[in-house]
Short mmCIF file of C-alpha atoms in Angstrom, two decimals:
data_model
loop_
_atom_site.label_atom_id
_atom_site.label_comp_id
_atom_site.label_asym_id
_atom_site.label_seq_id
_atom_site.Cartn_x
_atom_site.Cartn_y
_atom_site.Cartn_z
CA MET D 12 16.69 2.41 -24.87
CA ARG D 13 13.73 2.64 -22.84
CA ARG D 14 13.67 2.72 -19.18
CA ALA D 15 10.53 2.05 -16.79
CA ARG D 16 8.83 5.20 -15.55
CA SER D 17 8.12 5.75 -11.88
CA LEU D 18 4.63 6.85 -11.41
CA PRO D 19 4.33 9.84 -9.44
CA PHE D 20 2.89 9.66 -6.29
CA VAL D 21 -0.58 10.76 -6.58
CA VAL D 22 -2.52 12.46 -3.53
CA VAL D 23 -6.12 10.73 -3.34
CA ALA D 24 -9.08 13.56 -2.80
CA LEU D 25 -10.48 13.33 0.63
CA VAL D 26 -13.93 11.92 0.83
CA ALA D 27 -15.59 12.76 4.30
CA LEU D 28 -17.30 14.76 6.61
CA ALA D 29 -20.49 15.98 7.86
CA ALA D 30 -21.06 19.31 9.33
CA ALA D 31 -20.16 20.09 13.19
CA CYS D 32 -23.96 20.80 14.55
CA GLY D 33 -23.45 21.14 18.38
CA SER D 34 -24.98 17.68 19.19
CA THR D 35 -25.46 17.27 22.97
CA THR D 36 -24.98 13.11 22.24
CA SER D 37 -21.60 11.45 22.93
CA VAL D 38 -18.35 12.66 21.77
CA ALA D 39 -16.29 10.59 19.28
CA ALA D 40 -13.10 12.51 19.11
CA ARG D 41 -11.73 15.85 20.61
CA VAL D 42 -9.20 17.56 18.62
CA GLY D 43 -7.75 20.45 20.69
CA ASP D 44 -10.52 22.53 21.62
CA ASP D 45 -13.02 21.11 18.78
CA GLU D 46 -15.30 18.02 19.47
CA VAL D 47 -16.31 15.47 16.94
CA SER D 48 -19.51 14.14 18.06
CA GLN D 49 -21.22 10.87 17.50
CA ASP D 50 -23.81 12.35 15.39
CA ASP D 51 -21.10 14.09 13.03
CA LEU D 52 -19.56 10.35 12.74
CA THR D 53 -22.90 8.91 11.97
CA THR D 54 -23.75 11.24 9.61
CA ALA D 55 -20.19 11.05 7.75
CA VAL D 56 -20.70 7.10 8.04
CA GLY D 57 -23.63 7.42 6.10
CA VAL D 58 -22.10 9.77 3.31
CA TYR D 59 -19.35 7.47 3.15
CA ARG D 60 -21.37 4.44 2.72
CA SER D 61 -23.01 5.80 0.17
CA ILE D 62 -20.53 6.75 -2.04
CA PHE D 63 -18.81 3.45 -1.45
CA ALA D 64 -21.68 1.49 -2.54
CA GLY D 65 -21.30 3.48 -6.01
CA GLN D 66 -18.02 2.33 -6.09
CA GLN D 67 -18.73 -1.30 -5.12
CA GLY D 68 -15.87 -0.71 -2.33
CA VAL D 69 -15.66 -1.16 1.04
CA CYS D 70 -15.71 1.32 4.12
CA GLY D 71 -12.48 0.69 6.05
CA LEU D 72 -10.85 -3.10 6.33
CA PRO D 73 -11.96 -5.26 9.84
CA GLU D 74 -9.30 -6.87 11.72
CA PRO D 75 -10.13 -10.75 10.51
CA GLY D 76 -11.91 -12.08 13.35
CA VAL D 77 -11.84 -9.33 15.93
CA GLU D 78 -14.12 -6.77 14.81
CA LEU D 79 -17.20 -6.01 12.71
CA ASP D 80 -17.07 -4.24 9.33
CA THR D 81 -18.92 -1.26 11.11
CA ALA D 82 -16.47 -0.74 13.63
CA ALA D 83 -13.74 -0.65 10.68
CA CYS D 84 -15.57 1.77 9.05
CA ASP D 85 -16.16 4.19 11.98
CA ARG D 86 -12.48 4.01 13.02
CA ALA D 87 -11.64 4.99 9.04
CA VAL D 88 -14.15 7.68 8.67
CA LEU D 89 -13.58 9.21 12.18
CA GLY D 90 -9.68 9.38 11.09
CA ASP D 91 -10.72 11.47 8.08
CA LEU D 92 -12.91 13.84 10.52
CA VAL D 93 -10.17 14.32 12.72
CA LEU D 94 -7.63 15.18 9.83
CA THR D 95 -10.29 17.77 8.29
CA GLN D 96 -10.84 19.08 11.97
CA LEU D 97 -6.89 19.75 12.01
CA ALA D 98 -6.85 21.56 8.64
CA GLU D 99 -9.47 23.74 9.39
CA GLY D 100 -7.88 25.78 11.74
CA TYR D 101 -5.45 26.61 8.91
CA ALA D 102 -8.28 27.25 6.51
CA THR D 103 -9.70 29.85 8.98
CA ASP D 104 -6.53 31.39 9.63
CA HIS D 105 -5.69 31.72 5.85
CA GLY D 106 -8.82 32.55 4.41
CA VAL D 107 -8.80 29.00 2.53
CA ALA D 108 -12.62 28.66 1.36
CA VAL D 109 -14.55 27.15 -1.87
CA SER D 110 -17.50 28.30 -3.69
CA ASP D 111 -21.02 27.16 -3.78
CA ALA D 112 -20.19 26.75 -7.71
CA GLU D 113 -17.56 24.36 -7.30
CA VAL D 114 -19.27 22.31 -4.44
CA GLU D 115 -22.27 21.97 -6.97
CA GLU D 116 -20.07 21.01 -9.77
CA THR D 117 -18.71 18.45 -7.80
CA VAL D 118 -21.87 17.02 -6.55
CA SER D 119 -23.44 17.10 -9.85
CA SER D 120 -20.13 14.97 -11.30
CA LEU D 121 -20.93 12.39 -8.51
CA GLU D 122 -24.36 12.00 -9.42
CA GLU D 123 -23.54 11.86 -13.21
CA ARG D 124 -21.17 9.28 -12.32
CA TYR D 125 -23.05 6.93 -10.05
CA GLY D 126 -26.52 7.96 -11.39
CA THR D 127 -28.51 10.62 -9.61
CA ASP D 128 -31.19 8.15 -8.74
CA GLU D 129 -29.39 5.73 -7.59
CA LEU D 130 -26.99 7.71 -5.52
CA ARG D 131 -30.39 9.38 -3.97
CA ARG D 132 -31.54 5.89 -3.11
CA GLU D 133 -28.38 5.08 -1.44
CA LEU D 134 -28.51 8.51 0.45
CA ASP D 135 -32.13 7.72 1.31
CA ARG D 136 -30.85 4.21 2.74
CA ASN D 137 -28.02 5.55 4.96
CA GLY D 138 -30.22 8.05 6.55
CA VAL D 139 -28.44 11.31 5.04
CA THR D 140 -29.33 13.82 2.37
CA ARG D 141 -27.76 15.40 -0.72
CA GLU D 142 -27.43 18.35 1.98
CA ASP D 143 -25.15 16.21 3.88
CA LEU D 144 -23.14 15.23 0.66
CA ALA D 145 -22.84 18.53 -0.17
CA GLU D 146 -21.45 19.71 3.09
CA LEU D 147 -19.06 16.57 2.86
CA VAL D 148 -17.83 17.70 -0.76
CA ARG D 149 -17.28 21.29 0.71
CA ARG D 150 -15.04 20.19 3.35
CA SER D 151 -13.35 18.04 1.24
CA LEU D 152 -12.61 20.37 -1.48
CA VAL D 153 -11.55 22.85 1.55
CA GLN D 154 -9.31 20.10 2.49
CA GLN D 155 -7.46 19.54 -0.87
CA ALA D 156 -6.75 23.43 -1.03
CA VAL D 157 -5.26 23.50 2.54
CA VAL D 158 -3.09 20.88 1.35
CA SER D 159 -2.16 22.64 -1.61
CA ALA D 160 -1.68 26.13 0.45
CA VAL D 161 0.64 24.40 3.13
CA THR D 162 2.69 22.76 0.75
CA ALA D 163 3.16 25.55 -1.55
CA ASP D 164 3.72 27.98 1.67
CA ARG D 165 6.43 25.62 3.22
CA LEU D 166 8.02 25.15 -0.24
CA GLY D 167 7.98 28.79 -1.49
CA GLU D 168 8.36 29.67 -5.09
CA SER D 169 12.02 29.53 -5.35
CA GLU D 170 12.09 26.03 -4.08
CA LEU D 171 8.87 25.02 -6.52
CA ARG D 172 11.07 26.62 -9.54
CA ALA D 173 14.17 24.50 -8.19
CA ARG D 174 12.10 21.37 -8.42
CA TYR D 175 10.30 22.03 -11.83
CA GLU D 176 13.81 22.51 -13.20
CA GLU D 177 15.02 18.91 -11.59
CA ARG D 178 11.82 17.71 -13.04
CA LEU D 179 11.65 18.69 -16.83
CA THR D 180 12.46 15.72 -18.00
CA ASP D 181 9.47 14.03 -16.22
CA LEU D 182 7.53 17.18 -17.51
CA SER D 183 8.48 17.16 -21.21
CA THR D 184 7.44 15.17 -24.41
CA ILE D 185 9.83 14.49 -26.99
CA GLU D 186 9.38 13.02 -30.45
CA VAL D 187 12.75 11.77 -31.96
CA ASP D 188 14.48 9.79 -34.83
CA HIS D 189 17.74 7.95 -34.05
CA ILE D 190 20.27 5.68 -35.15
CA LEU D 191 22.20 3.54 -32.76
CA VAL D 192 25.40 2.02 -33.30
CA GLU D 193 28.11 0.33 -31.09
CA SER D 194 30.93 2.67 -31.16
CA GLU D 195 31.54 6.28 -30.66
CA ALA D 196 33.90 6.00 -34.14
CA GLU D 197 30.71 4.56 -36.03
CA ALA D 198 28.34 7.35 -34.45
CA ASN D 199 30.74 9.79 -35.51
CA ASP D 200 30.64 8.57 -39.04
CA VAL D 201 26.76 8.76 -39.08
CA TYR D 202 26.93 12.40 -37.58
CA GLU D 203 28.87 13.30 -40.64
CA ALA D 204 26.36 11.76 -43.21
CA VAL D 205 23.24 13.10 -41.72
CA THR D 206 24.75 16.58 -41.46
CA GLN D 207 25.35 16.88 -44.90
CA PRO D 208 23.63 19.77 -46.55
CA GLY D 209 20.39 18.58 -48.12
CA PHE D 210 20.41 15.49 -46.05
CA SER D 211 16.44 15.09 -45.35
CA ARG D 212 14.47 13.58 -42.58
CA ALA D 213 13.52 10.48 -45.00
CA ASP D 214 17.28 10.06 -45.78
CA PHE D 215 17.73 10.00 -41.93
CA LYS D 216 15.14 7.36 -41.29
CA ASP D 217 16.54 5.45 -44.34
CA LEU D 218 19.87 5.36 -43.07
CA ALA D 219 18.57 4.39 -39.86
CA ARG D 220 17.19 1.06 -41.17
CA GLU D 221 20.60 0.59 -43.07
CA VAL D 222 22.90 0.93 -39.85
CA SER D 223 20.93 1.35 -36.84
CA THR D 224 21.42 -1.62 -34.28
CA ASP D 225 17.83 -0.75 -32.47
CA PRO D 226 15.59 -3.68 -32.69
CA GLY D 227 12.68 -1.62 -33.57
CA VAL D 228 14.43 0.53 -36.52
CA ALA D 229 12.45 -2.00 -39.15
CA GLU D 230 9.18 -0.91 -38.25
CA ASN D 231 9.64 2.55 -37.05
CA GLY D 232 12.66 3.74 -38.76
CA GLY D 233 14.21 5.07 -35.58
CA THR D 234 11.40 7.06 -34.82
CA TYR D 235 10.00 7.24 -30.99
CA GLY D 236 7.28 9.72 -29.74
CA PRO D 237 5.70 11.82 -28.91
CA GLU D 238 6.57 10.15 -25.57
CA ALA D 239 7.57 11.61 -22.12
CA ALA D 240 11.25 12.16 -22.12
CA ALA D 241 11.24 10.26 -18.64
CA THR D 242 10.70 7.17 -20.61
CA PHE D 243 13.60 7.07 -22.35
CA ASP D 244 17.33 6.66 -21.09
CA PRO D 245 18.49 9.68 -19.19
CA ASP D 246 21.64 10.24 -21.20
CA PHE D 247 19.30 9.87 -24.40
CA ALA D 248 16.59 12.28 -22.93
CA ALA D 249 19.01 14.68 -21.79
CA GLY D 250 20.55 14.84 -25.47
CA ALA D 251 17.57 15.32 -26.92
CA LEU D 252 16.18 17.77 -24.75
CA ALA D 253 19.43 19.73 -25.70
CA LEU D 254 18.51 20.07 -29.26
CA GLU D 255 15.72 22.27 -30.93
CA PRO D 256 13.23 20.81 -33.45
CA GLY D 257 15.17 19.92 -36.59
CA GLU D 258 18.74 19.66 -35.14
CA ILE D 259 20.90 16.74 -34.99
CA SER D 260 22.95 15.94 -32.14
CA ARG D 261 26.62 15.04 -32.05
CA PRO D 262 27.09 11.12 -30.74
CA VAL D 263 25.37 10.78 -27.41
CA GLU D 264 26.36 7.48 -24.99
CA SER D 265 23.61 5.36 -23.41
CA GLY D 266 23.49 2.45 -21.67
CA PHE D 267 22.52 0.72 -24.91
CA GLY D 268 25.21 2.02 -27.16
CA TRP D 269 26.04 5.53 -29.28
CA HIS D 270 23.23 7.36 -30.53
CA VAL D 271 22.85 10.17 -33.17
CA ILE D 272 19.24 11.84 -32.26
CA ARG D 273 17.37 14.17 -34.47
CA LEU D 274 14.94 15.87 -32.68
CA GLU D 275 11.33 16.17 -34.54
CA SER D 276 9.31 18.11 -31.86
CA LYS D 277 9.51 18.78 -28.11
CA ASP D 278 7.02 20.23 -25.74
CA VAL D 279 8.59 21.75 -22.38
CA PRO D 280 5.95 23.10 -20.63
CA GLU D 281 6.57 26.48 -18.80
CA PHE D 282 6.83 26.67 -14.96
CA ASP D 283 3.21 28.43 -14.41
CA GLU D 284 1.30 25.40 -16.73
CA VAL D 285 2.74 22.91 -13.91
CA ARG D 286 3.26 24.64 -10.80
CA ASP D 287 0.02 23.35 -9.64
CA GLN D 288 1.09 19.82 -10.51
CA ILE D 289 4.32 20.34 -8.92
CA VAL D 290 2.64 21.02 -5.53
CA GLN D 291 0.46 18.16 -5.84
CA ASP D 292 3.30 15.80 -6.26
CA GLU D 293 5.15 17.09 -3.61
CA SER D 294 2.28 17.55 -0.90
CA PRO D 295 2.55 13.83 0.52
CA THR D 296 5.79 14.62 2.18
CA VAL D 297 5.51 18.23 2.82
CA PHE D 298 2.22 18.14 4.37
CA ALA D 299 2.57 14.96 6.36
CA ASP D 300 5.56 16.87 8.12
CA TRP D 301 3.21 19.61 8.69
CA LEU D 302 0.57 17.54 10.19
CA ARG D 303 3.44 16.17 12.45
CA GLU D 304 4.39 19.42 13.61
CA LEU D 305 0.95 20.42 14.05
CA LEU D 306 0.26 17.52 16.43
CA ASP D 307 2.92 18.37 18.78
CA THR D 308 0.85 21.48 19.70
CA VAL D 309 -2.67 19.59 19.30
CA THR D 310 -4.05 16.82 21.44
CA VAL D 311 -6.07 14.39 19.76
CA ASP D 312 -8.50 12.44 21.98
CA VAL D 313 -10.46 9.53 20.76
CA ASN D 314 -13.28 7.49 22.59
CA PRO D 315 -11.82 4.66 23.47
CA ARG D 316 -14.65 2.30 22.49
CA LEU D 317 -14.11 3.37 18.76
CA GLY D 318 -10.21 3.14 19.04
CA ARG D 319 -6.88 5.38 19.65
CA TRP D 320 -5.51 8.04 17.42
CA ASP D 321 -2.13 7.36 16.11
CA ASP D 322 0.25 10.31 15.43
CA GLN D 323 2.53 8.58 13.00
CA THR D 324 -0.06 6.90 10.70
CA PHE D 325 -2.83 9.81 11.26
CA THR D 326 -5.47 7.06 11.54
CA ILE D 327 -7.68 5.81 14.25
CA VAL D 328 -6.42 2.54 15.15
CA ARG D 329 -8.20 -0.51 17.03
CA VAL D 330 -7.17 -0.39 20.89
CA GLY D 331 -5.28 -3.47 21.49
CA SER D 332 -4.03 -3.83 17.79
CA THR D 333 -0.49 -5.16 17.41
CA ASP D 334 0.16 -3.37 14.26
CA PRO D 335 -0.77 0.60 14.89
CA SER D 336 -0.24 0.88 11.20
CA ALA D 337 -2.18 -1.58 10.02
CA ASP D 338 -5.08 0.72 8.54
CA ALA D 339 -2.87 3.13 7.06
CA SER D 340 -3.75 2.44 3.65
CA VAL D 341 -7.44 1.79 4.35
CA THR D 342 -8.46 5.37 5.34
CA PRO D 343 -9.31 7.20 1.94
CA GLY D 344 -8.04 10.66 3.59
CA LEU D 345 -4.95 12.25 3.81
CA PRO D 346 -1.32 11.03 3.28
CA ALA D 347 -0.07 8.39 5.55
CA GLY D 348 3.17 9.15 7.51
CA GLY D 349 6.14 7.45 6.63
#
């Protein structure tokens, strides 16, 4: 009766960035009229490496046999720096900002997760400071806020509500008792029996054990949940969600046979409760489309010794690479295109 549930795509929080400091050293990239200096990149790489050390991860994946780990890390981090710079304009124009309290809360949570002393040692080892980390966090939080703001703005409230209605099955939780039989005629007989006056839930479960063909009925008496409605057959879930607690459905056909469903409970969230979740789930596609449109008007030039910018994957790729999308899954930043 249950079907596999697709995991929502989930957007990964951007971890990057040091503040532009007006350095006179070489330029790593130009984003429109703005520059990302080599000092910016060096600082950001130091923060990245400190965080990846705590996660026992790696900063970028090198192309085997053709480049060093450091080059792959530089490309991955620079890609995030470019993306953040692209989003900064929107943040400025639309007043998107985060509070000092939000920044400090996030930094403190990182210290708690990795250990304050251990994180400080990694920052020291990589030549960066807690202040560099805090600036990274600030711009990371702004980045996330821009993603949400762009997505909500482009979809609009009416479209967000429409997508809420479309996804009610994914968002709702149900607990049900049910009896599964092979034919509609049998299901009608079951329905007549369980809707007789005084027929209790215990009686329903006893009848389920007696006549239901559900393989799990011996153990659970035909009861499932509370579980996400989307884990069930779509027709079964729709039949259950149409009920109020305590109500019993007329026979419902699914891919497994014919059901008579008794709804014990359901949790259907209000739109305002899940609006932010819907925005987050829709953001990979919507924000990527916005980025592509922005890149029609903004030129990104990367120092050739570091690579070249790819407008389709939103990453820095190695000059000479035969697969421009090879590093799209490596950069821990914004959603890749495609």
